[in-house]
Amino acid sequence: MILENSYYYFKNAITPEQCQSIIELGNSKIIEDATTFGNDEKSNNLNKPSIGDKLPSEVKDKSKYHLRDSKISWINEQWVSDLIMPFIEKSNIQAGWKFDFDQHESFQFTRYDEKGAFYGWHNDGCGDWPDIYKKEIPGVTPSRTVNKKYTKNINHVGKVRKLSATIALNTGYTGGDLKFDFGPHSDSKNRYRICKEVRDIGSICVFPSFVQHCVTPIETGERYSLVVWCLGRPFR
């Protein structure tokens, strides 16, 4: 799919006070669920080298690498949705995507709290039929921690991730850049792009979920972010 805009952003969209409230909420949930799957992914991959910020073309087999080093928690408070979703809806129109979506997943709060913490190259979803969420049946189908294509939320069944958004909740760190790969069809000089526009606190970046992206390794300080995925029927 050729896009007129590969991402869309709002600088300082939410206030530092609102960001701090989200950080406190997200951190409290990490502490509560410190032993759950995914909150310390590095511990599950001690025998694998870090993929770091290797380019996609340099990685032939992702299974041989540790793909992510961060701590996460899940936020479902309505006030967070009310705060963020209007910006996503606005970007969907102003960027010219006009994707059809009607649901969003839980917000993922992410903390990169040590040197070298990162998230390797990935996309959040392809948007086509093989990528749809299927109903999870306890004891029959794999849990979502094993296979992300299953869900307990009946409203998500049959839908795919179409838009992704990330919100910068703090400053005061180096490294930790949101970086895009626009693919081999793009101008070779502009294929990889660091999204410097959203380094400011409270800034929001929205992009189609099929766009490859990563978070480069943290050099100093801690990075806090909020991520959400919007769902709709597969592209036709």
mmCIF file with all atom_site columns, C-alpha atoms in Angstrom, residues 63-220:
data_model
loop_
_atom_site.group_PDB
_atom_site.id
_atom_site.type_symbol
_atom_site.label_atom_id
_atom_site.label_alt_id
_atom_site.label_comp_id
_atom_site.label_asym_id
_atom_site.label_entity_id
_atom_site.label_seq_id
_atom_site.pdbx_PDB_ins_code
_atom_site.Cartn_x
_atom_site.Cartn_y
_atom_site.Cartn_z
_atom_site.occupancy
_atom_site.B_iso_or_equiv
_atom_site.pdbx_formal_charge
_atom_site.auth_seq_id
_atom_site.auth_comp_id
_atom_site.auth_asym_id
_atom_site.auth_atom_id
_atom_site.pdbx_PDB_model_num
ATOM 1   C CA . SER A 1 63  ? 14.145  -16.299 16.439 1.00 0.00 ? 63  SER A CA 1
ATOM 2   C CA . LYS A 1 64  ? 17.872  -16.346 17.158 1.00 0.00 ? 64  LYS A CA 1
ATOM 3   C CA . TYR A 1 65  ? 17.786  -12.908 18.781 1.00 0.00 ? 65  TYR A CA 1
ATOM 4   C CA . HIS A 1 66  ? 16.359  -11.266 21.854 1.00 0.00 ? 66  HIS A CA 1
ATOM 5   C CA . LEU A 1 67  ? 13.897  -8.851  20.226 1.00 0.00 ? 67  LEU A CA 1
ATOM 6   C CA . ARG A 1 68  ? 12.870  -6.637  23.119 1.00 0.00 ? 68  ARG A CA 1
ATOM 7   C CA . ASP A 1 69  ? 14.143  -5.382  26.467 1.00 0.00 ? 69  ASP A CA 1
ATOM 8   C CA . SER A 1 70  ? 11.555  -3.334  28.354 1.00 0.00 ? 70  SER A CA 1
ATOM 9   C CA . LYS A 1 71  ? 8.956   -3.558  31.104 1.00 0.00 ? 71  LYS A CA 1
ATOM 10  C CA . ILE A 1 72  ? 5.252   -3.186  30.347 1.00 0.00 ? 72  ILE A CA 1
ATOM 11  C CA . SER A 1 73  ? 1.838   -2.929  31.969 1.00 0.00 ? 73  SER A CA 1
ATOM 12  C CA . TRP A 1 74  ? -1.696  -2.572  30.637 1.00 0.00 ? 74  TRP A CA 1
ATOM 13  C CA . ILE A 1 75  ? -3.970  0.443   31.120 1.00 0.00 ? 75  ILE A CA 1
ATOM 14  C CA . ASN A 1 76  ? -7.741  0.317   30.609 1.00 0.00 ? 76  ASN A CA 1
ATOM 15  C CA . GLU A 1 77  ? -8.865  3.453   32.435 1.00 0.00 ? 77  GLU A CA 1
ATOM 16  C CA . GLN A 1 78  ? -11.504 5.339   30.451 1.00 0.00 ? 78  GLN A CA 1
ATOM 17  C CA . TRP A 1 79  ? -9.939  8.755   31.053 1.00 0.00 ? 79  TRP A CA 1
ATOM 18  C CA . VAL A 1 80  ? -6.803  7.647   29.182 1.00 0.00 ? 80  VAL A CA 1
ATOM 19  C CA . SER A 1 81  ? -8.882  6.555   26.193 1.00 0.00 ? 81  SER A CA 1
ATOM 20  C CA . ASP A 1 82  ? -10.867 9.804   26.262 1.00 0.00 ? 82  ASP A CA 1
ATOM 21  C CA . LEU A 1 83  ? -7.597  11.739  26.280 1.00 0.00 ? 83  LEU A CA 1
ATOM 22  C CA . ILE A 1 84  ? -5.812  9.938   23.440 1.00 0.00 ? 84  ILE A CA 1
ATOM 23  C CA . MET A 1 85  ? -8.403  8.618   20.988 1.00 0.00 ? 85  MET A CA 1
ATOM 24  C CA . PRO A 1 86  ? -9.536  12.015  19.576 1.00 0.00 ? 86  PRO A CA 1
ATOM 25  C CA . PHE A 1 87  ? -5.996  12.598  18.301 1.00 0.00 ? 87  PHE A CA 1
ATOM 26  C CA . ILE A 1 88  ? -5.934  9.213   16.564 1.00 0.00 ? 88  ILE A CA 1
ATOM 27  C CA . GLU A 1 89  ? -9.313  9.829   14.956 1.00 0.00 ? 89  GLU A CA 1
ATOM 28  C CA . LYS A 1 90  ? -8.165  13.267  13.794 1.00 0.00 ? 90  LYS A CA 1
ATOM 29  C CA . SER A 1 91  ? -4.929  11.912  12.330 1.00 0.00 ? 91  SER A CA 1
ATOM 30  C CA . ASN A 1 92  ? -6.814  9.196   10.434 1.00 0.00 ? 92  ASN A CA 1
ATOM 31  C CA . ILE A 1 93  ? -8.684  11.925  8.530  1.00 0.00 ? 93  ILE A CA 1
ATOM 32  C CA . GLN A 1 94  ? -5.951  14.548  8.195  1.00 0.00 ? 94  GLN A CA 1
ATOM 33  C CA . ALA A 1 95  ? -3.300  12.061  7.040  1.00 0.00 ? 95  ALA A CA 1
ATOM 34  C CA . GLY A 1 96  ? -5.670  10.855  4.324  1.00 0.00 ? 96  GLY A CA 1
ATOM 35  C CA . TRP A 1 97  ? -5.784  7.226   5.474  1.00 0.00 ? 97  TRP A CA 1
ATOM 36  C CA . LYS A 1 98  ? -9.478  7.134   6.400  1.00 0.00 ? 98  LYS A CA 1
ATOM 37  C CA . PHE A 1 99  ? -9.108  3.581   7.679  1.00 0.00 ? 99  PHE A CA 1
ATOM 38  C CA . ASP A 1 100 ? -12.237 1.922   9.016  1.00 0.00 ? 100 ASP A CA 1
ATOM 39  C CA . PHE A 1 101 ? -11.775 1.041   12.724 1.00 0.00 ? 101 PHE A CA 1
ATOM 40  C CA . ASP A 1 102 ? -14.139 0.853   15.674 1.00 0.00 ? 102 ASP A CA 1
ATOM 41  C CA . GLN A 1 103 ? -12.186 -0.660  18.587 1.00 0.00 ? 103 GLN A CA 1
ATOM 42  C CA . HIS A 1 104 ? -8.885  -0.222  20.343 1.00 0.00 ? 104 HIS A CA 1
ATOM 43  C CA . GLU A 1 105 ? -6.885  -2.595  22.508 1.00 0.00 ? 105 GLU A CA 1
ATOM 44  C CA . SER A 1 106 ? -5.693  -1.916  26.038 1.00 0.00 ? 106 SER A CA 1
ATOM 45  C CA . PHE A 1 107 ? -3.064  0.811   26.235 1.00 0.00 ? 107 PHE A CA 1
ATOM 46  C CA . GLN A 1 108 ? 0.431   -0.575  26.724 1.00 0.00 ? 108 GLN A CA 1
ATOM 47  C CA . PHE A 1 109 ? 2.626   1.407   29.098 1.00 0.00 ? 109 PHE A CA 1
ATOM 48  C CA . THR A 1 110 ? 6.305   0.744   28.425 1.00 0.00 ? 110 THR A CA 1
ATOM 49  C CA . ARG A 1 111 ? 9.332   1.548   30.557 1.00 0.00 ? 111 ARG A CA 1
ATOM 50  C CA . TYR A 1 112 ? 12.845  1.397   29.124 1.00 0.00 ? 112 TYR A CA 1
ATOM 51  C CA . ASP A 1 113 ? 14.777  1.782   32.351 1.00 0.00 ? 113 ASP A CA 1
ATOM 52  C CA . GLU A 1 114 ? 18.335  0.678   31.718 1.00 0.00 ? 114 GLU A CA 1
ATOM 53  C CA . LYS A 1 115 ? 21.135  1.309   29.247 1.00 0.00 ? 115 LYS A CA 1
ATOM 54  C CA . GLY A 1 116 ? 20.649  -0.742  26.101 1.00 0.00 ? 116 GLY A CA 1
ATOM 55  C CA . ALA A 1 117 ? 16.902  -1.273  26.582 1.00 0.00 ? 117 ALA A CA 1
ATOM 56  C CA . PHE A 1 118 ? 15.238  -1.368  23.166 1.00 0.00 ? 118 PHE A CA 1
ATOM 57  C CA . TYR A 1 119 ? 12.523  -2.780  20.922 1.00 0.00 ? 119 TYR A CA 1
ATOM 58  C CA . GLY A 1 120 ? 13.766  -4.376  17.692 1.00 0.00 ? 120 GLY A CA 1
ATOM 59  C CA . TRP A 1 121 ? 12.302  -3.973  14.213 1.00 0.00 ? 121 TRP A CA 1
ATOM 60  C CA . HIS A 1 122 ? 8.713   -5.166  13.885 1.00 0.00 ? 122 HIS A CA 1
ATOM 61  C CA . ASN A 1 123 ? 5.280   -4.215  12.631 1.00 0.00 ? 123 ASN A CA 1
ATOM 62  C CA . ASP A 1 124 ? 2.165   -4.343  14.791 1.00 0.00 ? 124 ASP A CA 1
ATOM 63  C CA . GLY A 1 125 ? 0.002   -6.108  12.224 1.00 0.00 ? 125 GLY A CA 1
ATOM 64  C CA . CYS A 1 126 ? -0.401  -6.639  8.486  1.00 0.00 ? 126 CYS A CA 1
ATOM 65  C CA . GLY A 1 127 ? -4.072  -5.683  8.256  1.00 0.00 ? 127 GLY A CA 1
ATOM 66  C CA . ASP A 1 128 ? -5.112  -8.671  6.136  1.00 0.00 ? 128 ASP A CA 1
ATOM 67  C CA . TRP A 1 129 ? -7.206  -11.770 6.787  1.00 0.00 ? 129 TRP A CA 1
ATOM 68  C CA . PRO A 1 130 ? -4.450  -14.085 8.126  1.00 0.00 ? 130 PRO A CA 1
ATOM 69  C CA . ASP A 1 131 ? -3.835  -11.492 10.833 1.00 0.00 ? 131 ASP A CA 1
ATOM 70  C CA . ILE A 1 132 ? -7.347  -11.418 12.330 1.00 0.00 ? 132 ILE A CA 1
ATOM 71  C CA . TYR A 1 133 ? -7.998  -12.010 15.999 1.00 0.00 ? 133 TYR A CA 1
ATOM 72  C CA . LYS A 1 134 ? -9.719  -15.309 16.775 1.00 0.00 ? 134 LYS A CA 1
ATOM 73  C CA . LYS A 1 135 ? -11.702 -16.156 19.888 1.00 0.00 ? 135 LYS A CA 1
ATOM 74  C CA . GLU A 1 136 ? -9.670  -17.682 22.676 1.00 0.00 ? 136 GLU A CA 1
ATOM 75  C CA . ILE A 1 137 ? -11.336 -20.729 24.225 1.00 0.00 ? 137 ILE A CA 1
ATOM 76  C CA . PRO A 1 138 ? -9.776  -21.601 27.601 1.00 0.00 ? 138 PRO A CA 1
ATOM 77  C CA . GLY A 1 139 ? -8.138  -25.009 27.536 1.00 0.00 ? 139 GLY A CA 1
ATOM 78  C CA . VAL A 1 140 ? -8.562  -25.339 23.772 1.00 0.00 ? 140 VAL A CA 1
ATOM 79  C CA . THR A 1 141 ? -6.802  -22.504 21.972 1.00 0.00 ? 141 THR A CA 1
ATOM 80  C CA . PRO A 1 142 ? -3.407  -21.040 22.922 1.00 0.00 ? 142 PRO A CA 1
ATOM 81  C CA . SER A 1 143 ? -3.475  -18.116 25.331 1.00 0.00 ? 143 SER A CA 1
ATOM 82  C CA . ARG A 1 144 ? -2.603  -14.720 23.916 1.00 0.00 ? 144 ARG A CA 1
ATOM 83  C CA . THR A 1 145 ? 0.757   -14.818 25.694 1.00 0.00 ? 145 THR A CA 1
ATOM 84  C CA . VAL A 1 146 ? 1.614   -17.739 23.408 1.00 0.00 ? 146 VAL A CA 1
ATOM 85  C CA . ASN A 1 147 ? -0.172  -16.650 20.232 1.00 0.00 ? 147 ASN A CA 1
ATOM 86  C CA . LYS A 1 148 ? -1.218  -13.023 19.876 1.00 0.00 ? 148 LYS A CA 1
ATOM 87  C CA . LYS A 1 149 ? -3.849  -13.895 17.264 1.00 0.00 ? 149 LYS A CA 1
ATOM 88  C CA . TYR A 1 150 ? -6.215  -15.154 19.958 1.00 0.00 ? 150 TYR A CA 1
ATOM 89  C CA . THR A 1 151 ? -8.251  -12.850 22.187 1.00 0.00 ? 151 THR A CA 1
ATOM 90  C CA . LYS A 1 152 ? -10.684 -13.080 25.079 1.00 0.00 ? 152 LYS A CA 1
ATOM 91  C CA . ASN A 1 153 ? -12.402 -9.860  23.978 1.00 0.00 ? 153 ASN A CA 1
ATOM 92  C CA . ILE A 1 154 ? -15.384 -10.785 21.816 1.00 0.00 ? 154 ILE A CA 1
ATOM 93  C CA . ASN A 1 155 ? -15.394 -7.263  20.309 1.00 0.00 ? 155 ASN A CA 1
ATOM 94  C CA . HIS A 1 156 ? -11.939 -7.880  18.833 1.00 0.00 ? 156 HIS A CA 1
ATOM 95  C CA . VAL A 1 157 ? -12.741 -11.166 17.110 1.00 0.00 ? 157 VAL A CA 1
ATOM 96  C CA . GLY A 1 158 ? -12.463 -10.962 13.315 1.00 0.00 ? 158 GLY A CA 1
ATOM 97  C CA . LYS A 1 159 ? -10.553 -7.689  13.425 1.00 0.00 ? 159 LYS A CA 1
ATOM 98  C CA . VAL A 1 160 ? -6.975  -6.620  12.754 1.00 0.00 ? 160 VAL A CA 1
ATOM 99  C CA . ARG A 1 161 ? -4.660  -3.863  13.885 1.00 0.00 ? 161 ARG A CA 1
ATOM 100 C CA . LYS A 1 162 ? -4.922  -0.975  11.425 1.00 0.00 ? 162 LYS A CA 1
ATOM 101 C CA . LEU A 1 163 ? -3.513  2.078   13.200 1.00 0.00 ? 163 LEU A CA 1
ATOM 102 C CA . SER A 1 164 ? -0.861  2.309   15.906 1.00 0.00 ? 164 SER A CA 1
ATOM 103 C CA . ALA A 1 165 ? -0.074  5.266   18.133 1.00 0.00 ? 165 ALA A CA 1
ATOM 104 C CA . THR A 1 166 ? 2.761   5.993   20.523 1.00 0.00 ? 166 THR A CA 1
ATOM 105 C CA . ILE A 1 167 ? 2.807   8.788   23.084 1.00 0.00 ? 167 ILE A CA 1
ATOM 106 C CA . ALA A 1 168 ? 6.019   10.254  24.536 1.00 0.00 ? 168 ALA A CA 1
ATOM 107 C CA . LEU A 1 169 ? 5.570   10.584  28.292 1.00 0.00 ? 169 LEU A CA 1
ATOM 108 C CA . ASN A 1 170 ? 8.917   12.059  29.320 1.00 0.00 ? 170 ASN A CA 1
ATOM 109 C CA . THR A 1 171 ? 12.204  13.596  28.228 1.00 0.00 ? 171 THR A CA 1
ATOM 110 C CA . GLY A 1 172 ? 15.664  13.533  29.819 1.00 0.00 ? 172 GLY A CA 1
ATOM 111 C CA . TYR A 1 173 ? 17.057  10.455  28.064 1.00 0.00 ? 173 TYR A CA 1
ATOM 112 C CA . THR A 1 174 ? 19.316  9.830   25.076 1.00 0.00 ? 174 THR A CA 1
ATOM 113 C CA . GLY A 1 175 ? 18.859  7.085   22.508 1.00 0.00 ? 175 GLY A CA 1
ATOM 114 C CA . GLY A 1 176 ? 15.438  5.476   22.617 1.00 0.00 ? 176 GLY A CA 1
ATOM 115 C CA . ASP A 1 177 ? 14.325  6.953   19.289 1.00 0.00 ? 177 ASP A CA 1
ATOM 116 C CA . LEU A 1 178 ? 11.239  5.830   17.408 1.00 0.00 ? 178 LEU A CA 1
ATOM 117 C CA . LYS A 1 179 ? 12.612  4.831   14.008 1.00 0.00 ? 179 LYS A CA 1
ATOM 118 C CA . PHE A 1 180 ? 10.728  3.827   10.845 1.00 0.00 ? 180 PHE A CA 1
ATOM 119 C CA . ASP A 1 181 ? 11.559  1.590   7.888  1.00 0.00 ? 181 ASP A CA 1
ATOM 120 C CA . PHE A 1 182 ? 9.414   2.654   4.931  1.00 0.00 ? 182 PHE A CA 1
ATOM 121 C CA . GLY A 1 183 ? 10.463  -0.354  2.861  1.00 0.00 ? 183 GLY A CA 1
ATOM 122 C CA . PRO A 1 184 ? 12.571  -1.120  -0.234 1.00 0.00 ? 184 PRO A CA 1
ATOM 123 C CA . HIS A 1 185 ? 10.050  0.591   -2.528 1.00 0.00 ? 185 HIS A CA 1
ATOM 124 C CA . SER A 1 186 ? 10.915  3.971   -0.972 1.00 0.00 ? 186 SER A CA 1
ATOM 125 C CA . ASP A 1 187 ? 13.741  6.349   -1.837 1.00 0.00 ? 187 ASP A CA 1
ATOM 126 C CA . SER A 1 188 ? 16.897  4.618   -0.537 1.00 0.00 ? 188 SER A CA 1
ATOM 127 C CA . LYS A 1 189 ? 18.081  7.850   1.090  1.00 0.00 ? 189 LYS A CA 1
ATOM 128 C CA . ASN A 1 190 ? 14.824  8.206   3.014  1.00 0.00 ? 190 ASN A CA 1
ATOM 129 C CA . ARG A 1 191 ? 14.006  4.570   3.747  1.00 0.00 ? 191 ARG A CA 1
ATOM 130 C CA . TYR A 1 192 ? 14.978  4.793   7.426  1.00 0.00 ? 192 TYR A CA 1
ATOM 131 C CA . ARG A 1 193 ? 13.767  7.755   9.441  1.00 0.00 ? 193 ARG A CA 1
ATOM 132 C CA . ILE A 1 194 ? 14.140  8.691   13.099 1.00 0.00 ? 194 ILE A CA 1
ATOM 133 C CA . CYS A 1 195 ? 10.940  10.402  14.206 1.00 0.00 ? 195 CYS A CA 1
ATOM 134 C CA . LYS A 1 196 ? 12.511  13.389  15.951 1.00 0.00 ? 196 LYS A CA 1
ATOM 135 C CA . GLU A 1 197 ? 9.229   15.296  15.870 1.00 0.00 ? 197 GLU A CA 1
ATOM 136 C CA . VAL A 1 198 ? 7.833   13.321  18.822 1.00 0.00 ? 198 VAL A CA 1
ATOM 137 C CA . ARG A 1 199 ? 10.696  13.597  21.304 1.00 0.00 ? 199 ARG A CA 1
ATOM 138 C CA . ASP A 1 200 ? 8.866   16.371  23.183 1.00 0.00 ? 200 ASP A CA 1
ATOM 139 C CA . ILE A 1 201 ? 6.814   15.365  26.201 1.00 0.00 ? 201 ILE A CA 1
ATOM 140 C CA . GLY A 1 202 ? 3.165   14.688  25.436 1.00 0.00 ? 202 GLY A CA 1
ATOM 141 C CA . SER A 1 203 ? 3.700   14.281  21.688 1.00 0.00 ? 203 SER A CA 1
ATOM 142 C CA . ILE A 1 204 ? 1.723   11.644  19.792 1.00 0.00 ? 204 ILE A CA 1
ATOM 143 C CA . CYS A 1 205 ? 2.757   9.759   16.657 1.00 0.00 ? 205 CYS A CA 1
ATOM 144 C CA . VAL A 1 206 ? 0.143   7.775   14.694 1.00 0.00 ? 206 VAL A CA 1
ATOM 145 C CA . PHE A 1 207 ? 0.978   5.403   11.829 1.00 0.00 ? 207 PHE A CA 1
ATOM 146 C CA . PRO A 1 208 ? -0.477  2.422   9.953  1.00 0.00 ? 208 PRO A CA 1
ATOM 147 C CA . SER A 1 209 ? 0.206   -0.748  11.923 1.00 0.00 ? 209 SER A CA 1
ATOM 148 C CA . PHE A 1 210 ? 1.908   -2.441  8.973  1.00 0.00 ? 210 PHE A CA 1
ATOM 149 C CA . VAL A 1 211 ? 4.755   0.121   8.929  1.00 0.00 ? 211 VAL A CA 1
ATOM 150 C CA . GLN A 1 212 ? 8.008   -1.365  10.229 1.00 0.00 ? 212 GLN A CA 1
ATOM 151 C CA . HIS A 1 213 ? 9.435   0.453   13.242 1.00 0.00 ? 213 HIS A CA 1
ATOM 152 C CA . CYS A 1 214 ? 11.688  0.065   16.252 1.00 0.00 ? 214 CYS A CA 1
ATOM 153 C CA . VAL A 1 215 ? 12.880  1.849   19.384 1.00 0.00 ? 215 VAL A CA 1
ATOM 154 C CA . THR A 1 216 ? 16.659  2.252   19.300 1.00 0.00 ? 216 THR A CA 1
ATOM 155 C CA . PRO A 1 217 ? 18.693  1.295   22.400 1.00 0.00 ? 217 PRO A CA 1
ATOM 156 C CA . ILE A 1 218 ? 18.634  3.649   25.379 1.00 0.00 ? 218 ILE A CA 1
ATOM 157 C CA . GLU A 1 219 ? 21.977  5.353   25.971 1.00 0.00 ? 219 GLU A CA 1
ATOM 158 C CA . THR A 1 220 ? 21.250  7.293   29.167 1.00 0.00 ? 220 THR A CA 1
#
